[in-house]
Structure formats: C-alpha cells, structure tokens
Amino acid sequence: MDMPLLVKLTSKAWSLKILGLLHSGVPGRQAPLIAATSASRSAFAASLEHLAQLGLLERNPGHGHPLRPEFRLTEQGKVVAAMAHRILEAAPGEDGFDILKRSWPVPILALTEAPSRFSTIRSGLGAITDRALSKSLGMLEEREWLRREIDVSQRTPFPTYQAVNAGQTINRAIGLSHSNL
C-alpha cells in the first residue's frame, strides 16, 4: 500500500467498509452490501464507483442482472480489502467507524508510527490543508488514537504526534511501506 492510493481510498466514506465486508464474505451485490453498511444509496453508489475507478472492484462478468450487477475484488482489491478488514477490526463499533470514514484519519495514522512533526505529516499527505490536518490530529488525540508530545530536545520546542492504542493497531494494519511515500 502506498500513500497516494491510501489517500484516494479514504476519500469516499464507505470505501473501507465495502472492502472489509467483501473480504469477510458478504456477497458483491448492492442489496446485501447496502444493508450491511447502512449507507444511503447515493453515498454507497459513489463509493462503489470510486472503488471500481481505483481498480479494486470489477463487475463479475456473466453474473447479475444489468440493473443489479454483482461485483468482485480484483487481485489488488483482495490485498486492499484484507487491509480494510484489519483496520475495521481495530476500531469496532459505530464510534470507531465514524472516525475511519472521514478522509484523513487513516492516512495520518499510517504516517505516525514514529513521533512525527506536523510539517512532516502534512508533506506526506500531499493535498491536505493545515486546517484539515489540525482538526484531524485533534480528533485522533481526543479519541486517544494519537499522542501529542512536546519535544524539548531542540532550542525551539515543537509538538510531535505518534499513533497509540487503536491508532497504533490501525497503523500496523495499513502496513505502509515508507519507501513509497
């Protein structure tokens, strides 16, 4: 998994949930997936289309009605779906998923295996604004998935952020290869 794909993947709210459900054996048809996600039809359809555009899902040829197609994971999709399943297991319940379905928390946790400065996290994420990063860091810290510490080893002290508790488990589940940043 590389950071650009992770950022794209988490840009749609239901992408991780859809992949996790497919990995756990839920049939690749819209009705069972919508029922299992409790997403609205429009949000679900946007996430499904997004996953297809990323090359993680494809229509199952020869199966399903044209208006009710069946989807299956591609080879790359199987790898990403296993990761999504591990992430969802690390943050069970609706409270955990409410954080995971936002755009930035999962990529931020991927970058904070070791203590990281704000500027390092921002540059690793690419298109994030300072405000979005600051709000996401605060939300993760409040949830105790991220620890903020002040590093006083330099002349000018600065905060660092590191994944802890469920955040650390999510970081491990992602398995980001730092050479792909």
Coordinates of N, CA and C in Angstrom, one line a residue:
M1 N 0.8 -1.2 0.0 CA 0.0 0.0 0.0 C 0.9 1.2 0.0
D2 N 0.6 2.2 -0.9 CA 1.3 3.4 -0.9 C 0.4 4.6 -0.5
M3 N 1.0 5.7 -0.1 CA 0.2 6.8 0.4 C -0.8 7.4 -0.6
P4 N -0.4 7.6 -1.9 CA -1.4 8.2 -2.8 C -2.6 7.3 -2.9
L5 N -2.5 6.0 -3.0 CA -3.6 5.1 -3.0 C -4.4 5.1 -1.7
L6 N -3.8 5.2 -0.6 CA -4.5 5.2 0.7 C -5.3 6.5 0.8
V7 N -4.7 7.6 0.4 CA -5.5 8.9 0.4 C -6.7 8.8 -0.5
K8 N -6.5 8.3 -1.7 CA -7.6 8.2 -2.7 C -8.7 7.2 -2.1
L9 N -8.3 6.1 -1.5 CA -9.2 5.1 -1.0 C -10.1 5.7 0.1
T10 N -9.5 6.5 1.0 CA -10.2 7.0 2.1 C -11.0 8.3 1.8
S11 N -10.9 8.8 0.6 CA -11.6 10.0 0.2 C -13.2 9.8 0.1
K12 N -13.6 8.6 0.0 CA -15.0 8.2 0.0 C -15.4 7.5 1.3
A13 N -16.4 7.9 1.9 CA -16.8 7.5 3.3 C -16.9 6.0 3.4
W14 N -17.5 5.3 2.5 CA -17.9 3.9 2.6 C -16.9 2.9 2.0
S15 N -15.8 3.4 1.4 CA -14.9 2.5 0.7 C -14.3 1.5 1.6
L16 N -13.8 1.9 2.7 CA -13.2 0.9 3.6 C -14.2 -0.2 4.1
K17 N -15.4 0.3 4.4 CA -16.4 -0.6 4.9 C -16.8 -1.6 3.8
I18 N -17.0 -1.2 2.6 CA -17.4 -2.0 1.4 C -16.3 -3.1 1.2
L19 N -15.0 -2.7 1.2 CA -13.9 -3.6 1.0 C -13.8 -4.6 2.2
G20 N -14.0 -4.1 3.4 CA -14.0 -5.0 4.5 C -15.1 -6.1 4.5
L21 N -16.3 -5.6 4.1 CA -17.4 -6.6 4.0 C -17.2 -7.6 2.9
L22 N -16.6 -7.2 1.8 CA -16.4 -8.1 0.7 C -15.3 -9.1 1.1
H23 N -14.3 -8.7 1.9 CA -13.3 -9.6 2.4 C -13.9 -10.6 3.4
S24 N -14.8 -10.2 4.1 CA -15.4 -11.1 5.1 C -16.5 -12.0 4.6
G25 N -16.8 -11.9 3.3 CA -17.7 -12.8 2.6 C -19.1 -12.3 2.3
V26 N -19.4 -11.1 2.5 CA -20.7 -10.5 2.1 C -20.7 -10.6 0.6
P27 N -21.8 -11.0 0.0 CA -21.9 -11.1 -1.5 C -21.7 -9.7 -2.1
G28 N -21.2 -9.7 -3.3 CA -20.8 -8.5 -4.0 C -22.0 -7.8 -4.7
R29 N -23.2 -8.0 -4.3 CA -24.3 -7.3 -4.9 C -24.7 -6.1 -4.0
Q30 N -25.4 -5.2 -4.7 CA -25.7 -3.9 -4.0 C -26.6 -4.1 -2.8
A31 N -27.6 -4.9 -2.9 CA -28.6 -5.0 -1.8 C -27.9 -5.5 -0.5
P32 N -27.2 -6.6 -0.5 CA -26.6 -7.1 0.7 C -25.5 -6.1 1.3
L33 N -24.8 -5.5 0.4 CA -23.8 -4.5 0.8 C -24.4 -3.3 1.4
I34 N -25.4 -2.8 0.8 CA -26.1 -1.6 1.4 C -26.7 -1.9 2.7
A35 N -27.3 -3.1 2.8 CA -27.9 -3.5 4.1 C -26.8 -3.6 5.2
A36 N -25.6 -4.1 4.8 CA -24.6 -4.3 5.8 C -23.9 -3.0 6.2
T37 N -23.9 -2.0 5.3 CA -23.2 -0.8 5.6 C -24.1 0.3 6.2
S38 N -25.4 0.2 6.0 CA -26.4 1.2 6.4 C -26.1 2.6 5.7
A39 N -25.5 2.6 4.6 CA -25.2 3.8 3.8 C -26.4 4.2 3.0
S40 N -26.5 5.4 2.7 CA -27.5 5.9 1.7 C -27.2 5.3 0.3
R41 N -28.2 5.2 -0.5 CA -27.9 4.6 -1.8 C -26.9 5.5 -2.6
S42 N -27.1 6.8 -2.6 CA -26.2 7.7 -3.4 C -24.8 7.6 -2.8
A43 N -24.6 7.7 -1.5 CA -23.2 7.6 -1.0 C -22.6 6.2 -1.3
F44 N -23.4 5.2 -1.2 CA -22.9 3.8 -1.4 C -22.5 3.7 -2.9
A45 N -23.4 4.2 -3.8 CA -23.1 4.1 -5.2 C -21.8 4.9 -5.6
A46 N -21.6 6.1 -5.0 CA -20.4 6.9 -5.2 C -19.2 6.1 -4.8
S47 N -19.2 5.5 -3.6 CA -18.1 4.7 -3.1 C -17.8 3.5 -3.9
L48 N -18.8 2.8 -4.4 CA -18.7 1.6 -5.2 C -18.0 2.0 -6.6
E49 N -18.5 3.1 -7.2 CA -17.9 3.6 -8.4 C -16.4 4.0 -8.2
H50 N -16.2 4.7 -7.1 CA -14.8 5.1 -6.7 C -13.9 3.9 -6.6
L51 N -14.3 2.8 -6.0 CA -13.5 1.6 -5.9 C -13.3 1.0 -7.2
A52 N -14.2 1.0 -8.1 CA -14.1 0.5 -9.5 C -13.0 1.3 -10.2
Q53 N -13.1 2.6 -10.1 CA -12.2 3.5 -10.8 C -10.7 3.3 -10.3
L54 N -10.6 3.0 -9.0 CA -9.3 2.7 -8.4 C -8.7 1.3 -8.8
G55 N -9.6 0.5 -9.5 CA -9.1 -0.8 -9.9 C -9.2 -1.8 -8.8
L56 N -10.0 -1.6 -7.8 CA -10.1 -2.5 -6.7 C -11.3 -3.5 -6.8
L57 N -12.3 -3.0 -7.6 CA -13.5 -3.8 -7.8 C -13.7 -3.9 -9.3
E58 N -14.4 -4.9 -9.8 CA -14.8 -5.0 -11.2 C -16.2 -5.8 -11.2
R59 N -16.9 -5.5 -12.3 CA -18.2 -6.3 -12.4 C -17.8 -7.7 -12.7
N60 N -18.6 -8.6 -12.1 CA -18.4 -10.0 -12.3 C -19.1 -10.4 -13.6
P61 N -18.3 -10.7 -14.7 CA -18.9 -11.0 -16.0 C -19.8 -12.2 -15.9
G62 N -20.9 -12.1 -16.5 CA -21.8 -13.2 -16.6 C -22.7 -13.4 -15.4
H63 N -22.6 -12.6 -14.4 CA -23.4 -12.7 -13.2 C -24.2 -11.4 -12.9
G64 N -25.4 -11.6 -12.5 CA -26.2 -10.5 -12.1 C -27.0 -9.9 -13.2
H65 N -28.0 -9.2 -12.9 CA -28.9 -8.5 -13.8 C -28.2 -7.2 -14.2
P66 N -28.3 -6.7 -15.4 CA -27.7 -5.4 -15.8 C -28.0 -4.3 -14.8
L67 N -29.2 -4.3 -14.2 CA -29.6 -3.2 -13.3 C -29.2 -3.5 -11.9
R68 N -28.8 -4.8 -11.6 CA -28.3 -5.2 -10.3 C -27.1 -6.0 -10.4
P69 N -26.0 -5.4 -10.8 CA -24.8 -6.1 -11.1 C -24.1 -6.7 -9.8
E70 N -23.3 -7.7 -10.1 CA -22.5 -8.3 -9.0 C -21.1 -7.8 -9.2
F71 N -20.4 -7.5 -8.1 CA -19.0 -7.0 -8.1 C -18.1 -8.0 -7.4
R72 N -16.9 -8.0 -7.9 CA -15.9 -8.8 -7.2 C -14.6 -8.1 -7.1
L73 N -13.7 -8.5 -6.2 CA -12.5 -7.8 -5.9 C -11.5 -8.2 -7.0
T74 N -10.7 -7.3 -7.5 CA -9.6 -7.6 -8.4 C -8.4 -8.1 -7.5
E75 N -7.3 -8.5 -8.1 CA -6.2 -9.0 -7.3 C -5.7 -8.0 -6.4
Q76 N -5.5 -6.8 -6.8 CA -5.1 -5.7 -6.0 C -6.2 -5.4 -4.9
G77 N -7.4 -5.5 -5.3 CA -8.5 -5.3 -4.4 C -8.5 -6.3 -3.3
K78 N -8.1 -7.5 -3.5 CA -8.1 -8.5 -2.4 C -7.1 -8.1 -1.4
V79 N -5.9 -7.6 -1.8 CA -4.9 -7.2 -0.8 C -5.4 -6.0 0.0
V80 N -6.0 -5.0 -0.7 CA -6.5 -3.8 0.0 C -7.7 -4.2 0.9
A81 N -8.6 -5.1 0.4 CA -9.7 -5.5 1.2 C -9.3 -6.2 2.5
A82 N -8.2 -7.0 2.5 CA -7.7 -7.6 3.7 C -7.2 -6.5 4.7
M83 N -6.6 -5.5 4.1 CA -6.1 -4.4 5.0 C -7.3 -3.6 5.6
A84 N -8.3 -3.3 4.7 CA -9.5 -2.6 5.2 C -10.2 -3.4 6.3
H85 N -10.3 -4.7 6.2 CA -10.9 -5.6 7.2 C -10.1 -5.5 8.5
R86 N -8.8 -5.5 8.5 CA -8.0 -5.4 9.7 C -8.2 -4.0 10.3
I87 N -8.2 -2.9 9.5 CA -8.5 -1.6 10.0 C -9.8 -1.5 10.8
L88 N -10.9 -2.0 10.1 CA -12.2 -2.0 10.7 C -12.3 -2.8 12.0
E89 N -11.5 -3.9 12.1 CA -11.5 -4.7 13.3 C -10.8 -4.0 14.4
A90 N -9.8 -3.1 14.1 CA -9.1 -2.4 15.1 C -9.9 -1.3 15.8
A91 N -10.9 -0.9 15.1 CA -11.8 0.2 15.6 C -13.3 -0.2 15.5
P92 N -13.7 -1.2 16.3 CA -15.1 -1.7 16.1 C -16.1 -0.7 16.6
G93 N -17.3 -0.9 16.1 CA -18.4 -0.1 16.6 C -18.6 1.1 15.7
E94 N -19.8 1.8 15.9 CA -20.1 2.9 15.1 C -19.2 4.1 15.5
D95 N -18.8 4.3 16.7 CA -17.9 5.4 17.1 C -16.6 5.3 16.4
G96 N -16.0 4.1 16.3 CA -14.8 3.9 15.6 C -14.9 4.2 14.1
F97 N -16.0 3.6 13.6 CA -16.2 3.8 12.1 C -16.5 5.3 11.8
D98 N -17.1 6.0 12.7 CA -17.4 7.4 12.4 C -16.1 8.2 12.1
I99 N -15.0 7.8 12.8 CA -13.7 8.4 12.6 C -13.1 7.9 11.3
L100 N -13.1 6.5 11.1 CA -12.5 5.9 10.0 C -13.1 6.3 8.6
K101 N -14.4 6.7 8.6 CA -15.0 7.1 7.3 C -14.7 8.5 6.9
R102 N -14.0 9.2 7.7 CA -13.5 10.6 7.3 C -12.3 10.4 6.4
S103 N -12.0 11.5 5.7 CA -10.9 11.4 4.7 C -9.5 11.2 5.2
W104 N -9.2 11.9 6.3 CA -7.8 12.0 6.7 C -7.3 11.1 7.9
P105 N -8.1 10.7 8.8 CA -7.6 9.9 9.9 C -6.7 8.7 9.6
V106 N -7.2 7.9 8.7 CA -6.4 6.7 8.3 C -5.0 7.0 7.7
P107 N -5.0 7.9 6.7 CA -3.6 8.3 6.2 C -2.7 8.9 7.3
I108 N -3.3 9.7 8.2 CA -2.5 10.3 9.3 C -1.9 9.2 10.2
L109 N -2.8 8.3 10.5 CA -2.3 7.2 11.4 C -1.2 6.3 10.7
A110 N -1.3 6.2 9.4 CA -0.3 5.5 8.6 C 1.1 6.1 8.7
L111 N 1.1 7.5 8.9 CA 2.4 8.2 8.9 C 2.9 8.4 10.3
T112 N 2.2 8.0 11.3 CA 2.7 8.3 12.6 C 3.1 7.1 13.5
E113 N 3.8 6.2 12.8 CA 4.3 5.0 13.5 C 5.3 5.5 14.5
A114 N 6.2 6.4 14.1 CA 7.2 7.0 15.0 C 6.8 8.5 15.2
P115 N 7.2 9.1 16.3 CA 6.9 10.5 16.5 C 7.2 11.4 15.3
S116 N 6.2 12.1 14.8 CA 6.3 12.9 13.6 C 5.8 14.3 13.8
R117 N 6.5 15.3 13.2 CA 6.1 16.7 13.3 C 5.0 17.0 12.3
F118 N 4.2 18.0 12.6 CA 3.1 18.5 11.8 C 3.5 18.6 10.4
S119 N 4.7 19.3 10.1 CA 5.1 19.6 8.8 C 5.5 18.3 8.0
T120 N 6.0 17.3 8.7 CA 6.3 16.0 8.1 C 5.0 15.3 7.7
I121 N 4.0 15.3 8.6 CA 2.8 14.6 8.3 C 2.1 15.3 7.1
R122 N 2.1 16.7 7.1 CA 1.5 17.4 6.0 C 2.1 17.1 4.7
S123 N 3.5 17.1 4.6 CA 4.1 16.8 3.4 C 3.9 15.4 2.9
G124 N 3.7 14.5 3.8 CA 3.5 13.1 3.5 C 2.1 12.8 2.9
L125 N 1.2 13.7 3.2 CA -0.2 13.6 2.8 C -0.5 14.3 1.5
G126 N 0.3 15.2 1.1 CA 0.1 15.9 -0.1 C -0.9 17.1 -0.1
A127 N -2.2 16.8 -0.5 CA -3.2 17.9 -0.7 C -3.9 18.3 0.5
I128 N -3.5 17.9 1.7 CA -4.3 18.3 2.9 C -4.0 19.8 3.3
T129 N -5.0 20.4 3.8 CA -4.8 21.8 4.2 C -4.4 21.8 5.7
D130 N -3.8 22.9 6.2 CA -3.3 22.9 7.6 C -4.5 22.8 8.5
R131 N -5.6 23.4 8.1 CA -6.8 23.3 9.0 C -7.4 21.9 9.1
A132 N -7.5 21.2 8.0 CA -7.9 19.8 8.0 C -7.0 18.9 8.8
L133 N -5.7 19.1 8.6 CA -4.7 18.3 9.4 C -4.9 18.6 10.9
S134 N -5.0 19.9 11.2 CA -5.1 20.2 12.6 C -6.3 19.7 13.3
K135 N -7.5 19.8 12.6 CA -8.7 19.2 13.1 C -8.6 17.7 13.2
S136 N -8.0 17.0 12.2 CA -7.9 15.5 12.3 C -7.0 15.1 13.4
L137 N -5.9 15.8 13.6 CA -4.9 15.5 14.7 C -5.6 15.6 16.0
G138 N -6.4 16.7 16.2 CA -7.1 17.0 17.4 C -8.1 15.9 17.7
M139 N -8.9 15.5 16.7 CA -9.9 14.4 16.8 C -9.2 13.1 17.2
L140 N -8.1 12.7 16.6 CA -7.4 11.5 16.9 C -6.8 11.5 18.3
E141 N -6.3 12.7 18.7 CA -5.8 12.8 20.0 C -6.9 12.7 21.1
E142 N -8.0 13.3 20.8 CA -9.2 13.2 21.7 C -9.7 11.8 21.9
R143 N -9.6 11.1 20.8 CA -10.0 9.7 20.8 C -9.0 8.7 21.4
E144 N -7.8 9.3 21.7 CA -6.6 8.6 22.2 C -6.1 7.5 21.2
W145 N -6.2 7.9 20.0 CA -5.5 7.1 18.9 C -4.2 7.7 18.5
L146 N -3.9 8.9 19.0 CA -2.7 9.6 18.7 C -2.3 10.3 19.9
R147 N -1.0 10.3 20.2 CA -0.4 11.0 21.3 C 0.4 12.2 20.9
R148 N 0.1 13.4 21.5 CA 0.9 14.6 21.2 C 1.8 14.8 22.3
E149 N 3.1 15.0 22.0 CA 4.1 15.3 23.0 C 4.9 16.5 22.5
I150 N 5.5 17.2 23.4 CA 6.3 18.4 23.1 C 7.8 17.9 23.2
D151 N 8.5 18.0 22.1 CA 9.9 17.7 22.0 C 10.7 18.9 22.4
V152 N 11.4 18.8 23.6 CA 12.2 19.9 24.0 C 13.7 19.7 23.8
S153 N 14.1 18.8 23.0 CA 15.5 18.5 22.7 C 16.1 19.5 21.9
Q154 N 15.3 20.3 21.2 CA 15.9 21.4 20.3 C 15.8 22.7 21.0
R155 N 16.4 23.7 20.5 CA 16.3 25.1 21.0 C 14.9 25.5 21.1
T156 N 14.1 25.3 20.0 CA 12.7 25.7 19.9 C 11.9 24.4 20.1
P157 N 11.1 24.3 21.2 CA 10.3 23.1 21.4 C 9.2 23.0 20.3
F158 N 8.9 21.7 19.9 CA 7.8 21.5 18.9 C 7.1 20.3 19.3
P159 N 5.8 20.2 18.9 CA 5.0 19.0 19.1 C 5.3 17.9 18.1
T160 N 5.2 16.7 18.6 CA 5.2 15.5 17.7 C 4.0 14.7 18.0
Y161 N 3.6 13.9 17.0 CA 2.4 13.1 17.1 C 2.8 11.6 16.8
Q162 N 2.2 10.7 17.5 CA 2.5 9.3 17.3 C 1.3 8.5 17.6
A163 N 1.0 7.5 16.7 CA -0.1 6.6 16.9 C 0.0 5.8 18.1
V164 N -1.1 5.6 18.9 CA -1.1 4.8 20.1 C -2.4 4.1 20.2
N165 N -2.5 3.1 21.1 CA -3.7 2.3 21.3 C -4.3 1.8 20.0
A166 N -5.6 2.0 19.7 CA -6.2 1.5 18.5 C -5.5 2.2 17.3
G167 N -5.0 3.4 17.4 CA -4.3 4.1 16.3 C -3.1 3.3 15.9
Q168 N -2.4 2.8 16.9 CA -1.2 2.0 16.6 C -1.5 0.7 15.9
T169 N -2.6 0.1 16.3 CA -3.1 -1.1 15.7 C -3.5 -0.9 14.2
I170 N -4.2 0.3 14.0 CA -4.5 0.7 12.6 C -3.3 0.9 11.8
N171 N -2.3 1.6 12.4 CA -1.0 1.8 11.7 C -0.4 0.5 11.2
R172 N -0.4 -0.5 12.1 CA 0.2 -1.8 11.7 C -0.7 -2.5 10.7
A173 N -2.0 -2.3 10.7 CA -2.9 -3.0 9.8 C -2.7 -2.4 8.4
I174 N -2.3 -1.1 8.3 CA -2.1 -0.5 7.0 C -0.8 -1.0 6.4
G175 N 0.2 -1.2 7.1 CA 1.5 -1.7 6.6 C 2.0 -0.8 5.5
L176 N 2.0 0.5 5.7 CA 2.5 1.4 4.7 C 4.0 1.2 4.6
S177 N 4.5 1.1 3.3 CA 5.9 1.0 3.1 C 6.4 2.4 3.0
H178 N 7.3 2.8 3.9 CA 7.7 4.2 3.9 C 8.6 4.5 2.7
S179 N 9.0 3.6 2.0 CA 9.8 3.9 0.8 C 8.8 4.4 -0.3
N180 N 7.5 4.2 -0.2 CA 6.6 4.6 -1.2 C 6.0 6.0 -0.9
L181 N 6.5 6.7 0.1 CA 5.9 8.0 0.4 C 6.2 9.0 -0.6

